[in-house]
Amino acid sequence: MQDKLQALREEALTKINEADDLKALEAVRVGYLGKKGPITEVLRGMGKLSAEERPVVGELANTVRAAITEALEAKKQVFEEEALNEQLKAEAIDVTLPGRPVTLGGPHLLTSIVTEIEDLFIGMGFEVKEGPEVETDYYNFEALNLPKDHPARDMQDSFYVTEELLMRTHTSPVQARTMGEYKGNKPVKMICPGKVYRRDTDDATHSHQFTQVEGLYVDKNVRMSDLKGVLNQFAKQFFGEEREIRLRPSFFPFTEPSVEMDISCKVCHGKGCSVCKQTGWIEILGGGMVHPDVLKMAGYDPEIYSGFAFGMGPERIAMLKYGVDDIRHFYTNDQRFLAQYHQA
Ligand SMILES: [Zn+2]
């Protein structure tokens, strides 16, 4: 019986040594140490042994079992280490590979233009105001001297949300709201940039949604010459010191008198070329002295207060400044176009 145990040990240790994966190792363990294995069988047959033999065989059986268990554990550890090493090798990061470049974004060209305009006017003491894009009929039209039956409403076909609510057709309602907020006894010096909406068919120069920056200055003794001075400053800082401006008479329901401002052509300096359609001038924006009715409606006494207002389209300004030939470029989000204007 002792010989049999010794032989089992040798056999098992050889098989453990020969095992080439965890599965084979487990088969050896079940085969020799399992409930139906030969060592268990030996231990079960101990009852038949004499009282002297029993402790000797018992001790040997335990030693053999311990030896096999130890050998199994040792081999198992080798396999586990190998597996870990292989995993580490497979998951290794090659730090010498070149990285993927990170492309930096930048503000949209229109955002940059609006920010530039804001900075310029803030420098002249204007504050920046914002208002809702879904506006009431009252603020969008009536408060700006455009009663319900006014023919000028046809000039601005609008997107109505309900009878009384619409997508604002200009940022002027922000001016009306601010004057209302100041209750007719405080000067107003503001610009209001923002999106506006009109029922236009989109083409190279029209879009159903575009951007506006409007300005308003209401105080005692505000004159036409103040408007001209502010606009001249704007034109020179934005387009260059050498540019000249001129004001032409025009018509807007909320200003009287109304003007349109041109700047001298950058290409021909006023001599006439194809860019300026041979006129030597390029139209930039509209403005005028705030209509007394608009002041009155906002609670300002037109006998005491006067003011000027102007409005410009950042799209048009960007198109002129950078030679962009189609307004739709601003909205189609083609990175090839937009990335040209990202400043480092
Ligand atoms: Zn020209």
mmCIF file of C-alpha atoms and ligand atoms in Angstrom:
data_model
loop_
_atom_site.group_PDB
_atom_site.id
_atom_site.type_symbol
_atom_site.label_atom_id
_atom_site.label_comp_id
_atom_site.label_asym_id
_atom_site.label_seq_id
_atom_site.Cartn_x
_atom_site.Cartn_y
_atom_site.Cartn_z
ATOM 1 C CA MET A 1 0.000 0.000 0.000
ATOM 2 C CA GLN A 2 2.869 2.346 0.780
ATOM 3 C CA ASP A 3 4.489 1.478 -2.524
ATOM 4 C CA LYS A 4 1.230 2.222 -4.300
ATOM 5 C CA LEU A 5 1.080 5.664 -2.697
ATOM 6 C CA GLN A 6 4.706 6.419 -3.661
ATOM 7 C CA ALA A 7 3.945 5.322 -7.241
ATOM 8 C CA LEU A 8 0.831 7.569 -7.343
ATOM 9 C CA ARG A 9 2.933 10.513 -6.199
ATOM 10 C CA GLU A 10 5.527 9.988 -8.952
ATOM 11 C CA GLU A 11 2.807 9.532 -11.569
ATOM 12 C CA ALA A 12 0.941 12.638 -10.503
ATOM 13 C CA LEU A 13 4.072 14.804 -10.327
ATOM 14 C CA THR A 14 5.100 13.702 -13.845
ATOM 15 C CA LYS A 15 1.639 14.547 -15.192
ATOM 16 C CA ILE A 16 1.729 17.940 -13.479
ATOM 17 C CA ASN A 17 5.089 18.582 -15.048
ATOM 18 C CA GLU A 18 3.779 17.618 -18.461
ATOM 19 C CA ALA A 19 0.565 19.650 -18.241
ATOM 20 C CA ASP A 20 0.687 22.520 -20.725
ATOM 21 C CA ASP A 21 -2.313 24.579 -19.678
ATOM 22 C CA LEU A 22 -4.656 25.259 -16.749
ATOM 23 C CA LYS A 23 -7.231 22.854 -18.158
ATOM 24 C CA ALA A 24 -4.776 19.925 -18.168
ATOM 25 C CA LEU A 25 -3.692 20.840 -14.656
ATOM 26 C CA GLU A 26 -7.282 20.783 -13.421
ATOM 27 C CA ALA A 27 -7.745 17.317 -14.966
ATOM 28 C CA VAL A 28 -4.742 16.060 -12.951
ATOM 29 C CA ARG A 29 -6.157 17.535 -9.742
ATOM 30 C CA VAL A 30 -9.573 15.920 -10.248
ATOM 31 C CA GLY A 31 -7.909 12.658 -11.339
ATOM 32 C CA TYR A 32 -5.701 12.258 -8.252
ATOM 33 C CA LEU A 33 -7.238 14.314 -5.450
ATOM 34 C CA GLY A 34 -10.936 14.162 -6.405
ATOM 35 C CA LYS A 35 -13.579 12.167 -4.493
ATOM 36 C CA LYS A 36 -13.213 9.262 -6.905
ATOM 37 C CA GLY A 37 -9.408 9.560 -7.131
ATOM 38 C CA PRO A 38 -6.938 6.822 -6.030
ATOM 39 C CA ILE A 39 -5.667 8.652 -2.914
ATOM 40 C CA THR A 40 -9.185 9.083 -1.547
ATOM 41 C CA GLU A 41 -9.696 5.413 -2.279
ATOM 42 C CA VAL A 42 -6.576 4.511 -0.238
ATOM 43 C CA LEU A 43 -7.795 6.579 2.702
ATOM 44 C CA ARG A 44 -11.176 4.949 2.497
ATOM 45 C CA GLY A 45 -9.595 1.473 2.669
ATOM 46 C CA MET A 46 -7.649 2.308 5.876
ATOM 47 C CA GLY A 47 -10.221 0.490 8.026
ATOM 48 C CA LYS A 48 -8.960 -2.790 6.721
ATOM 49 C CA LEU A 49 -5.391 -2.112 7.908
ATOM 50 C CA SER A 50 -3.871 -3.255 11.192
ATOM 51 C CA ALA A 51 -3.573 -0.806 14.090
ATOM 52 C CA GLU A 52 0.224 -0.456 13.521
ATOM 53 C CA GLU A 53 -0.057 0.148 9.794
ATOM 54 C CA ARG A 54 -2.877 2.656 9.949
ATOM 55 C CA PRO A 55 -0.996 5.749 11.268
ATOM 56 C CA VAL A 56 1.987 5.080 8.961
ATOM 57 C CA VAL A 57 -0.152 4.799 5.834
ATOM 58 C CA GLY A 58 -2.342 7.681 6.964
ATOM 59 C CA GLU A 59 0.650 9.972 7.367
ATOM 60 C CA LEU A 60 2.127 8.934 4.029
ATOM 61 C CA ALA A 61 -1.194 9.473 2.251
ATOM 62 C CA ASN A 62 -1.362 12.996 3.709
ATOM 63 C CA THR A 63 2.240 13.713 2.675
ATOM 64 C CA VAL A 64 1.533 12.517 -0.877
ATOM 65 C CA ARG A 65 -1.603 14.595 -1.067
ATOM 66 C CA ALA A 66 0.266 17.661 0.217
ATOM 67 C CA ALA A 67 3.079 17.128 -2.301
ATOM 68 C CA ILE A 68 0.648 16.858 -5.215
ATOM 69 C CA THR A 69 -1.320 19.929 -4.045
ATOM 70 C CA GLU A 70 1.860 21.951 -3.729
ATOM 71 C CA ALA A 71 3.068 20.918 -7.188
ATOM 72 C CA LEU A 72 -0.367 21.809 -8.641
ATOM 73 C CA GLU A 73 -0.297 25.258 -7.006
ATOM 74 C CA ALA A 74 3.256 25.951 -8.189
ATOM 75 C CA LYS A 75 2.443 24.994 -11.778
ATOM 76 C CA LYS A 76 -0.808 26.982 -11.658
ATOM 77 C CA GLN A 77 1.107 30.079 -10.632
ATOM 78 C CA VAL A 78 3.475 29.647 -13.574
ATOM 79 C CA PHE A 79 0.522 29.499 -15.961
ATOM 80 C CA GLU A 80 -1.103 32.547 -14.369
ATOM 81 C CA GLU A 81 2.091 34.551 -14.626
ATOM 82 C CA GLU A 82 2.447 33.591 -18.264
ATOM 83 C CA ALA A 83 -1.140 34.641 -18.961
ATOM 84 C CA LEU A 84 -0.580 37.975 -17.218
ATOM 85 C CA ASN A 85 2.602 38.628 -19.163
ATOM 86 C CA GLU A 86 0.831 37.892 -22.414
ATOM 87 C CA GLN A 87 -2.008 40.244 -21.503
ATOM 88 C CA LEU A 88 0.430 43.009 -20.597
ATOM 89 C CA LYS A 89 2.232 42.495 -23.868
ATOM 90 C CA ALA A 90 -1.030 42.644 -25.833
ATOM 91 C CA GLU A 91 -2.186 45.780 -24.052
ATOM 92 C CA ALA A 92 1.141 47.586 -24.199
ATOM 93 C CA ILE A 93 1.014 51.183 -25.462
ATOM 94 C CA ASP A 94 3.565 52.175 -28.041
ATOM 95 C CA VAL A 95 4.570 55.623 -26.810
ATOM 96 C CA THR A 96 6.671 56.216 -29.912
ATOM 97 C CA LEU A 97 3.598 56.319 -32.214
ATOM 98 C CA PRO A 98 2.815 59.847 -33.443
ATOM 99 C CA GLY A 99 -0.327 61.294 -31.770
ATOM 100 C CA ARG A 100 -3.515 62.378 -33.523
ATOM 101 C CA PRO A 101 -3.483 66.162 -34.005
ATOM 102 C CA VAL A 102 -6.043 68.100 -31.944
ATOM 103 C CA THR A 103 -7.765 70.689 -34.098
ATOM 104 C CA LEU A 104 -8.737 73.857 -32.283
ATOM 105 C CA GLY A 105 -12.067 75.492 -33.013
ATOM 106 C CA GLY A 106 -12.707 79.207 -33.023
ATOM 107 C CA PRO A 107 -15.597 81.635 -32.976
ATOM 108 C CA HIS A 108 -17.840 81.771 -36.061
ATOM 109 C CA LEU A 109 -16.997 84.698 -38.345
ATOM 110 C CA LEU A 110 -20.311 86.418 -37.514
ATOM 111 C CA THR A 111 -19.649 86.025 -33.775
ATOM 112 C CA SER A 112 -16.228 87.621 -34.249
ATOM 113 C CA ILE A 113 -17.717 90.523 -36.244
ATOM 114 C CA VAL A 114 -20.456 91.133 -33.660
ATOM 115 C CA THR A 115 -17.894 91.009 -30.825
ATOM 116 C CA GLU A 116 -15.700 93.494 -32.696
ATOM 117 C CA ILE A 117 -18.669 95.837 -33.216
ATOM 118 C CA GLU A 118 -19.628 95.513 -29.533
ATOM 119 C CA ASP A 119 -16.079 96.314 -28.371
ATOM 120 C CA LEU A 120 -15.999 99.377 -30.580
ATOM 121 C CA PHE A 121 -19.297 100.785 -29.294
ATOM 122 C CA ILE A 122 -18.575 99.872 -25.672
ATOM 123 C CA GLY A 123 -15.441 101.998 -26.154
ATOM 124 C CA MET A 124 -17.729 104.917 -27.092
ATOM 125 C CA GLY A 125 -19.850 104.474 -23.954
ATOM 126 C CA PHE A 126 -22.682 102.311 -25.322
ATOM 127 C CA GLU A 127 -24.069 99.403 -23.308
ATOM 128 C CA VAL A 128 -24.988 96.066 -24.908
ATOM 129 C CA LYS A 129 -28.650 94.984 -24.509
ATOM 130 C CA GLU A 130 -30.456 91.821 -25.534
ATOM 131 C CA GLY A 131 -34.111 90.894 -25.921
ATOM 132 C CA PRO A 132 -36.417 88.015 -26.908
ATOM 133 C CA GLU A 133 -36.396 86.607 -30.450
ATOM 134 C CA VAL A 134 -40.095 85.756 -30.188
ATOM 135 C CA GLU A 135 -41.558 89.222 -29.803
ATOM 136 C CA THR A 136 -44.979 90.773 -29.315
ATOM 137 C CA ASP A 137 -46.594 92.627 -32.182
ATOM 138 C CA TYR A 138 -46.604 95.698 -29.948
ATOM 139 C CA TYR A 139 -42.842 95.923 -29.430
ATOM 140 C CA ASN A 140 -41.935 94.728 -32.923
ATOM 141 C CA PHE A 141 -44.228 97.177 -34.742
ATOM 142 C CA GLU A 142 -46.558 99.441 -32.774
ATOM 143 C CA ALA A 143 -44.023 100.876 -30.322
ATOM 144 C CA LEU A 144 -41.863 101.706 -33.339
ATOM 145 C CA ASN A 145 -44.450 103.864 -35.082
ATOM 146 C CA LEU A 146 -45.824 101.006 -37.187
ATOM 147 C CA PRO A 147 -49.548 100.686 -36.274
ATOM 148 C CA LYS A 148 -51.468 97.637 -37.511
ATOM 149 C CA ASP A 149 -52.655 99.274 -40.744
ATOM 150 C CA HIS A 150 -49.296 100.897 -41.560
ATOM 151 C CA PRO A 151 -48.231 100.130 -45.156
ATOM 152 C CA ALA A 152 -44.567 99.773 -44.041
ATOM 153 C CA ARG A 153 -45.460 96.454 -42.423
ATOM 154 C CA ASP A 154 -45.570 95.039 -45.944
ATOM 155 C CA MET A 155 -41.866 95.801 -46.217
ATOM 156 C CA GLN A 156 -41.177 93.177 -43.608
ATOM 157 C CA ASP A 157 -43.191 90.065 -44.210
ATOM 158 C CA SER A 158 -42.930 88.208 -40.946
ATOM 159 C CA PHE A 159 -43.105 84.761 -39.345
ATOM 160 C CA TYR A 160 -46.095 84.911 -36.987
ATOM 161 C CA VAL A 161 -46.298 82.430 -34.104
ATOM 162 C CA THR A 162 -49.796 83.594 -33.087
ATOM 163 C CA GLU A 163 -51.854 86.711 -33.949
ATOM 164 C CA GLU A 164 -49.894 88.717 -31.415
ATOM 165 C CA LEU A 165 -46.510 86.948 -31.343
ATOM 166 C CA LEU A 166 -43.918 86.782 -34.099
ATOM 167 C CA MET A 167 -40.248 86.116 -34.751
ATOM 168 C CA ARG A 168 -38.817 89.629 -34.438
ATOM 169 C CA THR A 169 -38.099 91.242 -37.809
ATOM 170 C CA HIS A 170 -35.442 93.580 -36.392
ATOM 171 C CA THR A 171 -33.692 94.177 -33.056
ATOM 172 C CA SER A 172 -35.456 97.555 -32.640
ATOM 173 C CA PRO A 173 -37.938 96.117 -30.098
ATOM 174 C CA VAL A 174 -34.992 95.845 -27.687
ATOM 175 C CA GLN A 175 -34.633 99.625 -27.976
ATOM 176 C CA ALA A 176 -38.339 100.112 -27.297
ATOM 177 C CA ARG A 177 -38.092 97.783 -24.283
ATOM 178 C CA THR A 178 -35.034 99.580 -22.893
ATOM 179 C CA MET A 179 -36.645 103.027 -23.270
ATOM 180 C CA GLY A 180 -39.716 101.629 -21.500
ATOM 181 C CA GLU A 181 -37.500 100.236 -18.736
ATOM 182 C CA TYR A 182 -35.844 103.655 -18.210
ATOM 183 C CA LYS A 183 -39.333 105.208 -17.962
ATOM 184 C CA GLY A 184 -38.588 108.346 -19.935
ATOM 185 C CA ASN A 185 -36.319 110.028 -17.452
ATOM 186 C CA LYS A 186 -32.914 108.491 -18.046
ATOM 187 C CA PRO A 187 -30.617 108.776 -21.084
ATOM 188 C CA VAL A 188 -30.290 105.646 -23.232
ATOM 189 C CA LYS A 189 -27.030 104.750 -24.964
ATOM 190 C CA MET A 190 -27.135 101.179 -26.172
ATOM 191 C CA ILE A 191 -26.547 98.724 -28.956
ATOM 192 C CA CYS A 192 -28.554 95.529 -29.388
ATOM 193 C CA PRO A 193 -27.052 92.706 -31.414
ATOM 194 C CA GLY A 194 -29.064 89.578 -32.244
ATOM 195 C CA LYS A 195 -30.810 87.284 -34.719
ATOM 196 C CA VAL A 196 -33.801 88.504 -36.709
ATOM 197 C CA TYR A 197 -36.251 86.728 -39.041
ATOM 198 C CA ARG A 198 -38.043 87.665 -42.259
ATOM 199 C CA ARG A 199 -39.980 85.760 -44.865
ATOM 200 C CA ASP A 200 -37.344 86.019 -47.572
ATOM 201 C CA THR A 201 -36.396 83.437 -50.159
ATOM 202 C CA ASP A 202 -32.768 82.512 -49.472
ATOM 203 C CA ASP A 203 -30.318 83.521 -52.178
ATOM 204 C CA ALA A 204 -26.802 84.995 -52.390
ATOM 205 C CA THR A 205 -27.842 88.214 -50.606
ATOM 206 C CA HIS A 206 -30.998 87.213 -48.670
ATOM 207 C CA SER A 207 -31.598 84.876 -45.764
ATOM 208 C CA HIS A 208 -34.768 84.206 -43.755
ATOM 209 C CA GLN A 209 -32.637 84.503 -40.622
ATOM 210 C CA PHE A 210 -29.816 86.978 -40.254
ATOM 211 C CA THR A 211 -28.054 89.161 -37.703
ATOM 212 C CA GLN A 212 -28.524 92.815 -36.818
ATOM 213 C CA VAL A 213 -26.797 95.288 -34.595
ATOM 214 C CA GLU A 214 -28.830 98.359 -33.847
ATOM 215 C CA GLY A 215 -27.800 101.372 -31.813
ATOM 216 C CA LEU A 216 -29.761 104.013 -29.950
ATOM 217 C CA TYR A 217 -28.710 107.188 -28.180
ATOM 218 C CA VAL A 218 -31.415 109.245 -26.449
ATOM 219 C CA ASP A 219 -30.510 112.211 -24.287
ATOM 220 C CA LYS A 220 -30.964 115.963 -24.124
ATOM 221 C CA ASN A 221 -29.483 117.791 -27.141
ATOM 222 C CA VAL A 222 -28.586 114.762 -29.261
ATOM 223 C CA ARG A 223 -28.091 116.033 -32.816
ATOM 224 C CA MET A 224 -27.642 114.660 -36.317
ATOM 225 C CA SER A 225 -23.971 115.653 -36.117
ATOM 226 C CA ASP A 226 -23.580 113.247 -33.135
ATOM 227 C CA LEU A 227 -24.920 110.417 -35.323
ATOM 228 C CA LYS A 228 -22.516 111.336 -38.095
ATOM 229 C CA GLY A 229 -19.589 111.471 -35.663
ATOM 230 C CA VAL A 230 -20.332 108.033 -34.171
ATOM 231 C CA LEU A 231 -20.829 106.429 -37.591
ATOM 232 C CA ASN A 232 -17.656 108.038 -38.952
ATOM 233 C CA GLN A 233 -15.708 106.645 -36.001
ATOM 234 C CA PHE A 234 -17.211 103.201 -36.612
ATOM 235 C CA ALA A 235 -16.418 103.219 -40.352
ATOM 236 C CA LYS A 236 -12.798 104.292 -39.850
ATOM 237 C CA GLN A 237 -12.053 101.848 -37.055
ATOM 238 C CA PHE A 238 -13.764 98.966 -38.806
ATOM 239 C CA PHE A 239 -12.757 99.502 -42.430
ATOM 240 C CA GLY A 240 -9.671 101.709 -42.211
ATOM 241 C CA GLU A 241 -8.668 105.334 -41.500
ATOM 242 C CA GLU A 242 -8.603 106.255 -45.196
ATOM 243 C CA ARG A 243 -12.313 105.441 -45.726
ATOM 244 C CA GLU A 244 -14.741 108.353 -46.143
ATOM 245 C CA ILE A 245 -18.447 108.272 -45.272
ATOM 246 C CA ARG A 246 -21.464 110.036 -46.758
ATOM 247 C CA LEU A 247 -25.088 110.200 -45.640
ATOM 248 C CA ARG A 248 -27.940 109.993 -48.147
ATOM 249 C CA PRO A 249 -31.599 110.815 -47.370
ATOM 250 C CA SER A 250 -33.771 107.716 -46.920
ATOM 251 C CA PHE A 251 -36.980 106.586 -45.231
ATOM 252 C CA PHE A 252 -37.670 104.471 -42.124
ATOM 253 C CA PRO A 253 -40.931 104.700 -40.143
ATOM 254 C CA PHE A 254 -39.146 105.037 -36.782
ATOM 255 C CA THR A 255 -36.688 107.800 -37.695
ATOM 256 C CA GLU A 256 -37.164 111.318 -39.073
ATOM 257 C CA PRO A 257 -35.084 112.388 -40.891
ATOM 258 C CA SER A 258 -33.703 109.027 -42.040
ATOM 259 C CA VAL A 259 -30.393 108.418 -43.754
ATOM 260 C CA GLU A 260 -28.355 105.700 -45.332
ATOM 261 C CA MET A 261 -24.615 105.683 -44.868
ATOM 262 C CA ASP A 262 -22.127 104.774 -47.581
ATOM 263 C CA ILE A 263 -18.388 104.353 -47.257
ATOM 264 C CA SER A 264 -15.902 105.100 -49.995
ATOM 265 C CA CYS A 265 -14.926 102.081 -52.092
ATOM 266 C CA LYS A 266 -11.813 100.325 -50.878
ATOM 267 C CA VAL A 267 -10.808 99.273 -54.383
ATOM 268 C CA CYS A 268 -11.080 102.550 -56.323
ATOM 269 C CA HIS A 269 -11.145 105.088 -53.434
ATOM 270 C CA GLY A 270 -14.221 106.826 -54.872
ATOM 271 C CA LYS A 271 -13.247 106.852 -58.578
ATOM 272 C CA GLY A 272 -15.706 104.074 -59.559
ATOM 273 C CA CYS A 273 -15.109 100.399 -60.291
ATOM 274 C CA SER A 274 -17.037 97.147 -60.677
ATOM 275 C CA VAL A 275 -17.083 96.480 -56.880
ATOM 276 C CA CYS A 276 -18.957 99.753 -56.193
ATOM 277 C CA LYS A 277 -20.947 99.569 -59.458
ATOM 278 C CA GLN A 278 -19.027 102.642 -60.712
ATOM 279 C CA THR A 279 -20.450 104.874 -57.957
ATOM 280 C CA GLY A 280 -17.312 105.064 -55.797
ATOM 281 C CA TRP A 281 -19.462 104.302 -52.705
ATOM 282 C CA ILE A 282 -20.745 101.212 -50.903
ATOM 283 C CA GLU A 283 -23.912 101.170 -48.775
ATOM 284 C CA ILE A 284 -23.236 100.091 -45.198
ATOM 285 C CA LEU A 285 -26.130 100.904 -42.882
ATOM 286 C CA GLY A 286 -29.243 102.946 -42.167
ATOM 287 C CA GLY A 287 -30.088 105.339 -39.378
ATOM 288 C CA GLY A 288 -31.626 108.664 -38.455
ATOM 289 C CA MET A 289 -33.061 110.821 -35.705
ATOM 290 C CA VAL A 290 -35.566 108.933 -33.530
ATOM 291 C CA HIS A 291 -39.148 109.804 -34.590
ATOM 292 C CA PRO A 292 -40.888 111.987 -31.943
ATOM 293 C CA ASP A 293 -43.799 109.501 -31.880
ATOM 294 C CA VAL A 294 -41.410 106.668 -30.928
ATOM 295 C CA LEU A 295 -39.986 108.789 -28.084
ATOM 296 C CA LYS A 296 -43.504 109.693 -26.941
ATOM 297 C CA MET A 297 -44.661 106.075 -26.959
ATOM 298 C CA ALA A 298 -41.687 105.119 -24.788
ATOM 299 C CA GLY A 299 -42.469 107.893 -22.300
ATOM 300 C CA TYR A 300 -39.826 110.400 -23.374
ATOM 301 C CA ASP A 301 -40.902 114.009 -23.948
ATOM 302 C CA PRO A 302 -39.716 114.873 -27.500
ATOM 303 C CA GLU A 303 -39.603 118.554 -26.469
ATOM 304 C CA ILE A 304 -36.817 117.697 -23.995
ATOM 305 C CA TYR A 305 -35.232 114.549 -25.353
ATOM 306 C CA SER A 306 -33.914 113.745 -28.784
ATOM 307 C CA GLY A 307 -31.971 110.790 -30.104
ATOM 308 C CA PHE A 308 -30.477 108.941 -33.002
ATOM 309 C CA ALA A 309 -30.725 105.289 -34.028
ATOM 310 C CA PHE A 310 -28.930 103.163 -36.578
ATOM 311 C CA GLY A 311 -28.943 99.560 -37.695
ATOM 312 C CA MET A 312 -26.477 97.391 -39.556
ATOM 313 C CA GLY A 313 -26.164 93.833 -40.764
ATOM 314 C CA PRO A 314 -23.019 92.029 -39.554
ATOM 315 C CA GLU A 315 -23.365 89.648 -42.536
ATOM 316 C CA ARG A 316 -23.117 92.545 -44.980
ATOM 317 C CA ILE A 317 -20.225 94.023 -43.031
ATOM 318 C CA ALA A 318 -18.380 90.684 -42.993
ATOM 319 C CA MET A 319 -19.058 90.229 -46.722
ATOM 320 C CA LEU A 320 -17.592 93.662 -47.489
ATOM 321 C CA LYS A 321 -14.676 93.352 -45.095
ATOM 322 C CA TYR A 322 -13.589 89.881 -46.221
ATOM 323 C CA GLY A 323 -14.941 89.734 -49.779
ATOM 324 C CA VAL A 324 -17.495 86.959 -49.079
ATOM 325 C CA ASP A 325 -19.807 86.685 -52.110
ATOM 326 C CA ASP A 326 -22.710 84.617 -50.731
ATOM 327 C CA ILE A 327 -24.587 85.162 -47.456
ATOM 328 C CA ARG A 328 -25.403 81.420 -47.301
ATOM 329 C CA HIS A 329 -21.743 80.671 -46.514
ATOM 330 C CA PHE A 330 -22.404 81.941 -42.978
ATOM 331 C CA TYR A 331 -25.130 79.373 -42.306
ATOM 332 C CA THR A 332 -24.116 76.170 -44.100
ATOM 333 C CA ASN A 333 -21.353 75.483 -41.567
ATOM 334 C CA ASP A 334 -18.755 74.359 -44.068
ATOM 335 C CA GLN A 335 -15.565 74.099 -42.012
ATOM 336 C CA ARG A 336 -13.419 74.863 -45.079
ATOM 337 C CA PHE A 337 -15.056 78.298 -45.219
ATOM 338 C CA LEU A 338 -15.325 78.989 -41.485
ATOM 339 C CA ALA A 339 -11.806 77.844 -40.540
ATOM 340 C CA GLN A 340 -10.298 80.578 -42.743
ATOM 341 C CA TYR A 341 -11.470 83.152 -40.228
ATOM 342 C CA HIS A 342 -10.373 81.458 -37.016
ATOM 343 C CA GLN A 343 -7.836 83.646 -35.327
ATOM 344 C CA ALA A 344 -4.940 81.891 -33.646
HETATM 345 ZN ZN ZN B 1 -14.984 101.083 -56.379
#
